[in-house]
Amino acid sequence: MGEKVVAGGFDLSDRHRYRDKLQQCLEGLARLLAQKRFDRPRNLMGLEIELNLAGPDGMPRMMNAEVLERIASGDFQTELGMFNLEVNIAPHRLGGRVFDQLAEELRTGLGYAHRKAAEVDAGIVMIGILPTLTQDDLVSANLSDVDRYTLLNDQIVAARGEDFTLDIQGVERLVCTSTSITPEAACTSVQLHLQVTPGTFAAVWNAAQAVAAVQIAVGANAPFLFGRELWRESRPPLFEQATDTRPAELRAQGVRPRTWFGERWVTSAYELFEENLRFFPPLLPICDEEDPLGVIADGGVPRLQELVLHNGTIYRWNRPVYGIADGVPHLRVENRVLPAGPTVADVLANAAFYYGLVRALAEDGRPVWTRLPFASAASNFDSACRYGIDAELLWPVSRRGGGIAPVPAVKLVREELLPLAAAGLDAWGVEPADRDHYLGIIEGRCRRRANGATWQVDTYHRALAAGLGREAALAATTRRYGELMHGGEPVHTWPTGFPGRSSRGR
């Protein structure tokens, strides 16, 4: 959705032409794959982080245009809500001290952005959902002033034909309605990109799907929405419901939501792009002048703009991506599972764990997805979102006879998955110092059963116990979170409570 589009209406001929172009793009992709035109292995990774703007009082600031003007860097861009920004890190080669290099770049960039935001009484907060957001903040008037967001909102609203209903039953229950997709903007995430070859795509995507629940369990950081304590990671149910084009009748018929875990393991990238065309009506039928099949026939590389745009309106937690760099097409797996934050160290620990784990599992001679039913992977994802680091996950057992059994997420990570992630990082050529430091953060979270979600919940309840009301407790928690986030120490080392009050160190 990074393409610049012009807001306006569409008629039936636009949609008919767009469907034709989508089919041409899909055929073009098939030909590129058959002709082996894709980039060779380059071990490239990329990173995007969505951010919140909040003031010294912990409340959201609807001023991303002013802040971006002051930052004046192409690395920072708008996101859906006026209280959102996104920072994009240039691709890096996986290996050496890459995570320490990324840490330095992120700390420098985010520190600069925070200082610039402070000039207009705002600041950067890296968190899954800003706890102080209210329903009144997430209205269409607070969509970023960018045509593509207005157009996307209009098309999703038109496709649905009625208000959006949010109904999330967690520790507490939230039920409310919205006339726009703006509540989606509450979800601020980390996207991890990995460039892959067509031959390795399916194994990497399947591995990423298998471990999505584990990523959420150790990385959960979004327990609050609109003043309610919900799931430990409330982004997925919120994102699904806030972008749901299906009225109740279509849900009852089994029509798939546009925010989707999926329903099967795959054998190629083509299958996912083909599913996207087969299952999901176009939202933005904007046609490019390119003739993709003609470009291929002339020996060129097509942009496949319609396919790329359509793909960007289907929110898989692991998304296939087609791109071109230096005139050569490539494929990426975009991992969209993780919430933002809490600190740069935590973000990169999550990244190291993910990249190491998918490398090891993708190259396993007996892949986990041949032993774990896809339905169990989907169930695991739901459990991890609900319970975070306290979740139990279904996983293949190693003893004779096989099968799957429930296992505490922390036990699974410490005894089985961290060693695999370490081996995977070794295979990428990551330096042992980087490997041990960042995987050590994941181990520390498991040992202390602590992550961003547990810290937020513990601190919030301590604020309530100290006599603060709900809104004041959430604001105090957000302010303290911001202080510790900018301090930079990993979240499992953070003290709960507040300075000057009775508090407990971990």
GROMACS .gro file of N, CA and C in nm, residues 120-253:
model
  402
  120VAL      N    1   0.728   1.966   1.894
  120VAL     CA    2   0.585   1.996   1.887
  120VAL      C    3   0.510   1.922   1.997
  121ASP      N    4   0.579   1.899   2.110
  121ASP     CA    5   0.519   1.841   2.231
  121ASP      C    6   0.467   1.699   2.207
  122ALA      N    7   0.542   1.622   2.129
  122ALA     CA    8   0.508   1.482   2.105
  122ALA      C    9   0.633   1.398   2.125
  123GLY      N   10   0.618   1.267   2.115
  123GLY     CA   11   0.731   1.177   2.128
  123GLY      C   12   0.700   1.043   2.064
  124ILE      N   13   0.804   0.963   2.041
  124ILE     CA   14   0.791   0.832   1.979
  124ILE      C   15   0.766   0.728   2.087
  125VAL      N   16   0.663   0.646   2.067
  125VAL     CA   17   0.636   0.533   2.156
  125VAL      C   18   0.624   0.408   2.069
  126MET      N   19   0.709   0.310   2.097
  126MET     CA   20   0.713   0.185   2.022
  126MET      C   21   0.640   0.079   2.103
  127ILE      N   22   0.515   0.050   2.066
  127ILE     CA   23   0.429  -0.038   2.145
  127ILE      C   24   0.323  -0.097   2.053
  128GLY      N   25   0.269  -0.214   2.089
  128GLY     CA   26   0.173  -0.280   2.000
  128GLY      C   27   0.044  -0.204   1.982
  129ILE      N   28  -0.016  -0.157   2.094
  129ILE     CA   29  -0.133  -0.069   2.093
  129ILE      C   30  -0.111   0.034   2.202
  130LEU      N   31  -0.122   0.161   2.169
  130LEU     CA   32  -0.105   0.266   2.269
  130LEU      C   33  -0.219   0.256   2.371
  131PRO      N   34  -0.190   0.233   2.499
  131PRO     CA   35  -0.297   0.207   2.597
  131PRO      C   36  -0.394   0.322   2.616
  132THR      N   37  -0.351   0.445   2.585
  132THR     CA   38  -0.435   0.561   2.611
  132THR      C   39  -0.528   0.596   2.496
  133LEU      N   40  -0.524   0.522   2.386
  133LEU     CA   41  -0.616   0.549   2.275
  133LEU      C   42  -0.760   0.528   2.320
  134THR      N   43  -0.848   0.615   2.276
  134THR     CA   44  -0.990   0.599   2.302
  134THR      C   45  -1.064   0.582   2.171
  135GLN      N   46  -1.190   0.544   2.182
  135GLN     CA   47  -1.272   0.530   2.062
  135GLN      C   48  -1.283   0.661   1.987
  136ASP      N   49  -1.285   0.773   2.060
  136ASP     CA   50  -1.296   0.904   1.995
  136ASP      C   51  -1.172   0.940   1.915
  137ASP      N   52  -1.058   0.878   1.948
  137ASP     CA   53  -0.935   0.903   1.872
  137ASP      C   54  -0.936   0.833   1.737
  138LEU      N   55  -1.010   0.722   1.728
  138LEU     CA   56  -1.002   0.636   1.610
  138LEU      C   57  -1.126   0.655   1.523
  139VAL      N   58  -1.135   0.775   1.468
  139VAL     CA   59  -1.244   0.813   1.379
  139VAL      C   60  -1.184   0.858   1.246
  140SER      N   61  -1.266   0.862   1.142
  140SER     CA   62  -1.215   0.889   1.007
  140SER      C   63  -1.147   1.025   0.996
  141ALA      N   64  -1.186   1.121   1.081
  141ALA     CA   65  -1.121   1.252   1.078
  141ALA      C   66  -0.974   1.244   1.116
  142ASN      N   67  -0.934   1.135   1.183
  142ASN     CA   68  -0.795   1.117   1.224
  142ASN      C   69  -0.717   1.021   1.135
  143LEU      N   70  -0.773   0.988   1.017
  143LEU     CA   71  -0.694   0.919   0.916
  143LEU      C   72  -0.588   1.015   0.863
  144SER      N   73  -0.470   0.964   0.835
  144SER     CA   74  -0.366   1.048   0.776
  144SER      C   75  -0.417   1.109   0.645
  145ASP      N   76  -0.373   1.231   0.620
  145ASP     CA   77  -0.420   1.305   0.503
  145ASP      C   78  -0.345   1.259   0.378
  146VAL      N   79  -0.373   1.136   0.340
  146VAL     CA   80  -0.309   1.074   0.224
  146VAL      C   81  -0.418   1.004   0.143
  147ASP      N   82  -0.418   1.025   0.012
  147ASP     CA   83  -0.527   0.975  -0.071
  147ASP      C   84  -0.548   0.825  -0.058
  148ARG      N   85  -0.439   0.749  -0.050
  148ARG     CA   86  -0.455   0.604  -0.052
  148ARG      C   87  -0.531   0.554   0.071
  149TYR      N   88  -0.514   0.621   0.185
  149TYR     CA   89  -0.586   0.577   0.306
  149TYR      C   90  -0.734   0.611   0.295
  150THR      N   91  -0.764   0.730   0.243
  150THR     CA   92  -0.905   0.767   0.223
  150THR      C   93  -0.973   0.671   0.128
  151LEU      N   94  -0.903   0.638   0.019
  151LEU     CA   95  -0.961   0.550  -0.081
  151LEU      C   96  -0.979   0.409  -0.026
  152LEU      N   97  -0.880   0.359   0.045
  152LEU     CA   98  -0.891   0.225   0.104
  152LEU      C   99  -1.007   0.220   0.203
  153ASN      N  100  -1.018   0.322   0.287
  153ASN     CA  101  -1.128   0.327   0.382
  153ASN      C  102  -1.262   0.325   0.309
  154ASP      N  103  -1.275   0.410   0.208
  154ASP     CA  104  -1.403   0.419   0.136
  154ASP      C  105  -1.440   0.286   0.072
  155GLN      N  106  -1.342   0.216   0.016
  155GLN     CA  107  -1.371   0.091  -0.053
  155GLN      C  108  -1.406  -0.021   0.045
  156ILE      N  109  -1.337  -0.029   0.159
  156ILE     CA  110  -1.369  -0.132   0.257
  156ILE      C  111  -1.506  -0.106   0.319
  157VAL      N  112  -1.534   0.022   0.349
  157VAL     CA  113  -1.666   0.057   0.404
  157VAL      C  114  -1.775   0.021   0.305
  158ALA      N  115  -1.754   0.053   0.175
  158ALA     CA  116  -1.854   0.022   0.073
  158ALA      C  117  -1.873  -0.128   0.059
  159ALA      N  118  -1.763  -0.204   0.064
  159ALA     CA  119  -1.773  -0.350   0.049
  159ALA      C  120  -1.850  -0.411   0.166
  160ARG      N  121  -1.830  -0.356   0.284
  160ARG     CA  122  -1.899  -0.411   0.402
  160ARG      C  123  -2.047  -0.371   0.404
  161GLY      N  124  -2.073  -0.244   0.374
  161GLY     CA  125  -2.211  -0.199   0.366
  161GLY      C  126  -2.278  -0.171   0.499
  162GLU      N  127  -2.203  -0.169   0.607
  162GLU     CA  128  -2.257  -0.142   0.740
  162GLU      C  129  -2.142  -0.109   0.833
  163ASP      N  130  -2.175  -0.062   0.954
  163ASP     CA  131  -2.070  -0.030   1.051
  163ASP      C  132  -1.987  -0.153   1.086
  164PHE      N  133  -1.862  -0.128   1.125
  164PHE     CA  134  -1.776  -0.235   1.174
  164PHE      C  135  -1.805  -0.259   1.321
  165THR      N  136  -1.809  -0.385   1.360
  165THR     CA  137  -1.830  -0.421   1.500
  165THR      C  138  -1.703  -0.480   1.557
  166LEU      N  139  -1.657  -0.423   1.669
  166LEU     CA  140  -1.546  -0.480   1.743
  166LEU      C  141  -1.603  -0.552   1.864
  167ASP      N  142  -1.573  -0.680   1.875
  167ASP     CA  143  -1.622  -0.759   1.988
  167ASP      C  144  -1.510  -0.855   2.027
  168ILE      N  145  -1.436  -0.818   2.131
  168ILE     CA  146  -1.320  -0.895   2.175
  168ILE      C  147  -1.340  -0.932   2.322
  169GLN      N  148  -1.346  -1.061   2.349
  169GLN     CA  149  -1.363  -1.111   2.485
  169GLN      C  150  -1.228  -1.157   2.537
  170GLY      N  151  -1.172  -1.084   2.629
  170GLY     CA  152  -1.045  -1.121   2.690
  170GLY      C  153  -1.059  -1.126   2.840
  171VAL      N  154  -0.964  -1.068   2.912
  171VAL     CA  155  -0.979  -1.053   3.056
  171VAL      C  156  -1.106  -0.973   3.084
  172GLU      N  157  -1.127  -0.868   3.003
  172GLU     CA  158  -1.252  -0.794   3.000
  172GLU      C  159  -1.308  -0.804   2.859
  173ARG      N  160  -1.427  -0.754   2.839
  173ARG     CA  161  -1.486  -0.759   2.705
  173ARG      C  162  -1.502  -0.618   2.650
  174LEU      N  163  -1.469  -0.604   2.523
  174LEU     CA  164  -1.489  -0.478   2.452
  174LEU      C  165  -1.591  -0.502   2.341
  175VAL      N  166  -1.695  -0.424   2.339
  175VAL     CA  167  -1.793  -0.427   2.230
  175VAL      C  168  -1.820  -0.283   2.189
  176CYS      N  169  -1.796  -0.251   2.062
  176CYS     CA  170  -1.825  -0.117   2.011
  176CYS      C  171  -1.835  -0.123   1.860
  177THR      N  172  -1.874  -0.012   1.799
  177THR     CA  173  -1.884  -0.006   1.654
  177THR      C  174  -1.801   0.110   1.601
  178SER      N  175  -1.771   0.104   1.473
  178SER     CA  176  -1.698   0.211   1.406
  178SER      C  177  -1.753   0.227   1.265
  179THR      N  178  -1.757   0.350   1.218
  179THR     CA  179  -1.803   0.376   1.082
  179THR      C  180  -1.689   0.376   0.981
  180SER      N  181  -1.566   0.351   1.028
  180SER     CA  182  -1.449   0.352   0.938
  180SER      C  183  -1.351   0.244   0.982
  181ILE      N  184  -1.243   0.229   0.903
  181ILE     CA  185  -1.140   0.131   0.936
  181ILE      C  186  -1.035   0.189   1.030
  182THR      N  187  -1.055   0.312   1.078
  182THR     CA  188  -0.952   0.379   1.158
  182THR      C  189  -0.906   0.298   1.280
  183PRO      N  190  -0.992   0.219   1.348
  183PRO     CA  191  -0.940   0.140   1.459
  183PRO      C  192  -0.822   0.051   1.423
  184GLU      N  193  -0.809   0.014   1.295
  184GLU     CA  194  -0.691  -0.063   1.251
  184GLU      C  195  -0.562   0.011   1.284
  185ALA      N  196  -0.567   0.145   1.283
  185ALA     CA  197  -0.446   0.224   1.307
  185ALA      C  198  -0.390   0.204   1.447
  186ALA      N  199  -0.472   0.152   1.539
  186ALA     CA  200  -0.422   0.125   1.674
  186ALA      C  201  -0.315   0.017   1.673
  187CYS      N  202  -0.316  -0.069   1.571
  187CYS     CA  203  -0.223  -0.182   1.563
  187CYS      C  204  -0.090  -0.134   1.506
  188THR      N  205   0.014  -0.127   1.589
  188THR     CA  206   0.146  -0.090   1.539
  188THR      C  207   0.240  -0.208   1.553
  189SER      N  208   0.301  -0.241   1.441
  189SER     CA  209   0.366  -0.371   1.423
  189SER      C  210   0.509  -0.357   1.376
  190VAL      N  211   0.578  -0.469   1.377
  190VAL     CA  212   0.710  -0.483   1.313
  190VAL      C  213   0.694  -0.579   1.196
  191GLN      N  214   0.745  -0.539   1.081
  191GLN     CA  215   0.745  -0.630   0.965
  191GLN      C  216   0.889  -0.672   0.935
  192LEU      N  217   0.910  -0.802   0.933
  192LEU     CA  218   1.041  -0.859   0.903
  192LEU      C  219   1.037  -0.918   0.763
  193HIS      N  220   1.125  -0.871   0.676
  193HIS     CA  221   1.131  -0.920   0.539
  193HIS      C  222   1.252  -1.012   0.522
  194LEU      N  223   1.233  -1.116   0.444
  194LEU     CA  224   1.344  -1.206   0.410
  194LEU      C  225   1.334  -1.238   0.262
  195GLN      N  226   1.436  -1.199   0.186
  195GLN     CA  227   1.440  -1.232   0.045
  195GLN      C  228   1.474  -1.379   0.029
  196VAL      N  229   1.396  -1.448  -0.055
  196VAL     CA  230   1.414  -1.591  -0.075
  196VAL      C  231   1.411  -1.622  -0.224
  197THR      N  232   1.455  -1.740  -0.260
  197THR     CA  233   1.444  -1.785  -0.398
  197THR      C  234   1.310  -1.857  -0.415
  198PRO      N  235   1.262  -1.870  -0.539
  198PRO     CA  236   1.139  -1.948  -0.559
  198PRO      C  237   1.148  -2.088  -0.501
  199GLY      N  238   1.266  -2.149  -0.506
  199GLY     CA  239   1.281  -2.285  -0.456
  199GLY      C  240   1.272  -2.297  -0.306
  200THR      N  241   1.307  -2.191  -0.235
  200THR     CA  242   1.303  -2.197  -0.088
  200THR      C  243   1.181  -2.128  -0.030
  201PHE      N  244   1.104  -2.058  -0.114
  201PHE     CA  245   0.993  -1.978  -0.062
  201PHE      C  246   0.898  -2.061   0.024
  202ALA      N  247   0.850  -2.174  -0.027
  202ALA     CA  248   0.747  -2.251   0.044
  202ALA      C  249   0.797  -2.297   0.181
  203ALA      N  250   0.920  -2.344   0.187
  203ALA     CA  251   0.973  -2.392   0.315
  203ALA      C  252   0.984  -2.279   0.415
  204VAL      N  253   1.028  -2.161   0.371
  204VAL     CA  254   1.040  -2.048   0.462
  204VAL      C  255   0.901  -2.001   0.507
  205TRP      N  256   0.807  -1.991   0.414
  205TRP     CA  257   0.671  -1.946   0.451
  205TRP      C  258   0.606  -2.045   0.546
  206ASN      N  259   0.618  -2.173   0.517
  206ASN     CA  260   0.560  -2.274   0.607
  206ASN      C  261   0.624  -2.268   0.746
  207ALA      N  262   0.756  -2.251   0.749
  207ALA     CA  263   0.824  -2.240   0.878
  207ALA      C  264   0.776  -2.116   0.954
  208ALA      N  265   0.762  -2.005   0.883
  208ALA     CA  266   0.715  -1.882   0.946
  208ALA      C  267   0.573  -1.899   1.002
  209GLN      N  268   0.487  -1.968   0.929
  209GLN     CA  269   0.353  -1.994   0.979
  209GLN      C  270   0.356  -2.081   1.104
  210ALA      N  271   0.441  -2.182   1.102
  210ALA     CA  272   0.450  -2.275   1.215
  210ALA      C  273   0.494  -2.206   1.343
  211VAL      N  274   0.581  -2.104   1.331
  211VAL     CA  275   0.635  -2.040   1.452
  211VAL      C  276   0.569  -1.906   1.483
  212ALA      N  277   0.466  -1.868   1.408
  212ALA     CA  278   0.399  -1.740   1.434
  212ALA      C  279   0.348  -1.733   1.577
  213ALA      N  280   0.291  -1.843   1.625
  213ALA     CA  281   0.240  -1.844   1.762
  213ALA      C  282   0.351  -1.825   1.864
  214VAL      N  283   0.465  -1.885   1.838
  214VAL     CA  284   0.578  -1.871   1.931
  214VAL      C  285   0.627  -1.727   1.932
  215GLN      N  286   0.632  -1.663   1.815
  215GLN     CA  287   0.670  -1.523   1.810
  215GLN      C  288   0.579  -1.437   1.897
  216ILE      N  289   0.448  -1.461   1.886
  216ILE     CA  290   0.352  -1.385   1.966
  216ILE      C  291   0.369  -1.415   2.115
  217ALA      N  292   0.385  -1.542   2.148
  217ALA     CA  293   0.394  -1.579   2.290
  217ALA      C  294   0.508  -1.504   2.359
  218VAL      N  295   0.626  -1.502   2.296
  218VAL     CA  296   0.740  -1.437   2.363
  218VAL      C  297   0.741  -1.286   2.341
  219GLY      N  298   0.670  -1.237   2.237
  219GLY     CA  299   0.679  -1.096   2.202
  219GLY      C  300   0.554  -1.014   2.227
  220ALA      N  301   0.449  -1.071   2.287
  220ALA     CA  302   0.322  -1.000   2.305
  220ALA      C  303   0.343  -0.865   2.373
  221ASN      N  304   0.271  -0.762   2.321
  221ASN     CA  305   0.293  -0.627   2.373
  221ASN      C  306   0.172  -0.537   2.348
  222ALA      N  307   0.051  -0.596   2.351
  222ALA     CA  308  -0.069  -0.517   2.321
  222ALA      C  309  -0.189  -0.566   2.403
  223PRO      N  310  -0.186  -0.551   2.535
  223PRO     CA  311  -0.294  -0.606   2.617
  223PRO      C  312  -0.415  -0.514   2.635
  224PHE      N  313  -0.406  -0.387   2.591
  224PHE     CA  314  -0.514  -0.292   2.618
  224PHE      C  315  -0.569  -0.232   2.489
  225LEU      N  316  -0.698  -0.206   2.489
  225LEU     CA  317  -0.762  -0.130   2.382
  225LEU      C  318  -0.883  -0.059   2.440
  226PHE      N  319  -0.891   0.071   2.413
  226PHE     CA  320  -1.005   0.153   2.456
  226PHE      C  321  -1.034   0.136   2.605
  227GLY      N  322  -0.927   0.128   2.686
  227GLY     CA  323  -0.944   0.121   2.830
  227GLY      C  324  -0.981  -0.014   2.884
  228ARG      N  325  -0.979  -0.117   2.800
  228ARG     CA  326  -1.013  -0.252   2.844
  228ARG      C  327  -0.890  -0.342   2.834
  229GLU      N  328  -0.876  -0.432   2.931
  229GLU     CA  329  -0.771  -0.533   2.927
  229GLU      C  330  -0.827  -0.653   2.850
  230LEU      N  331  -0.767  -0.684   2.738
  230LEU     CA  332  -0.822  -0.786   2.648
  230LEU      C  333  -0.729  -0.906   2.639
  231TRP      N  334  -0.680  -0.936   2.520
  231TRP     CA  335  -0.585  -1.045   2.502
  231TRP      C  336  -0.445  -0.992   2.530
  232ARG      N  337  -0.350  -1.082   2.556
  232ARG     CA  338  -0.212  -1.037   2.575
  232ARG      C  339  -0.157  -0.973   2.447
  233GLU      N  340  -0.204  -1.019   2.333
  233GLU     CA  341  -0.171  -0.956   2.204
  233GLU      C  342  -0.303  -0.933   2.131
  234SER      N  343  -0.357  -0.813   2.148
  234SER     CA  344  -0.491  -0.782   2.098
  234SER      C  345  -0.491  -0.732   1.954
  235ARG      N  346  -0.375  -0.714   1.892
  235ARG     CA  347  -0.371  -0.666   1.755
  235ARG      C  348  -0.442  -0.759   1.657
  236PRO      N  349  -0.415  -0.889   1.657
  236PRO     CA  350  -0.478  -0.973   1.555
  236PRO      C  351  -0.631  -0.970   1.554
  237PRO      N  352  -0.700  -0.987   1.668
  237PRO     CA  353  -0.846  -0.978   1.661
  237PRO      C  354  -0.893  -0.838   1.621
  238LEU      N  355  -0.824  -0.734   1.668
  238LEU     CA  356  -0.861  -0.598   1.630
  238LEU      C  357  -0.842  -0.577   1.480
  239PHE      N  358  -0.729  -0.618   1.427
  239PHE     CA  359  -0.700  -0.597   1.285
  239PHE      C  360  -0.802  -0.671   1.199
  240GLU      N  361  -0.832  -0.796   1.237
  240GLU     CA  362  -0.929  -0.872   1.158
  240GLU      C  363  -1.065  -0.804   1.157
  241GLN      N  364  -1.111  -0.762   1.272
  241GLN     CA  365  -1.246  -0.704   1.280
  241GLN      C  366  -1.252  -0.564   1.220
  242ALA      N  367  -1.143  -0.488   1.230
  242ALA     CA  368  -1.143  -0.351   1.178
  242ALA      C  369  -1.131  -0.345   1.027
  243THR      N  370  -1.092  -0.453   0.962
  243THR     CA  371  -1.079  -0.456   0.815
  243THR      C  372  -1.176  -0.555   0.752
  244ASP      N  373  -1.274  -0.602   0.829
  244ASP     CA  374  -1.358  -0.711   0.783
  244ASP      C  375  -1.465  -0.661   0.686
  245THR      N  376  -1.452  -0.697   0.561
  245THR     CA  377  -1.549  -0.657   0.459
  245THR      C  378  -1.674  -0.744   0.461
  246ARG      N  379  -1.680  -0.844   0.550
  246ARG     CA  380  -1.790  -0.940   0.548
  246ARG      C  381  -1.898  -0.901   0.649
  247PRO      N  382  -2.022  -0.880   0.605
  247PRO     CA  383  -2.131  -0.874   0.702
  247PRO      C  384  -2.154  -1.013   0.762
  248ALA      N  385  -2.241  -1.020   0.862
  248ALA     CA  386  -2.260  -1.145   0.937
  248ALA      C  387  -2.298  -1.261   0.846
  249GLU      N  388  -2.377  -1.234   0.743
  249GLU     CA  389  -2.423  -1.343   0.656
  249GLU      C  390  -2.307  -1.407   0.580
  250LEU      N  391  -2.213  -1.325   0.533
  250LEU     CA  392  -2.099  -1.382   0.461
  250LEU      C  393  -2.005  -1.456   0.556
  251ARG      N  394  -1.992  -1.406   0.679
  251ARG     CA  395  -1.912  -1.481   0.776
  251ARG      C  396  -1.975  -1.617   0.801
  252ALA      N  397  -2.108  -1.621   0.811
  252ALA     CA  398  -2.178  -1.748   0.835
  252ALA      C  399  -2.160  -1.845   0.719
  253GLN      N  400  -2.139  -1.792   0.599
  253GLN     CA  401  -2.119  -1.878   0.482
  253GLN      C  402  -1.975  -1.928   0.472
   0.00000   0.00000   0.00000
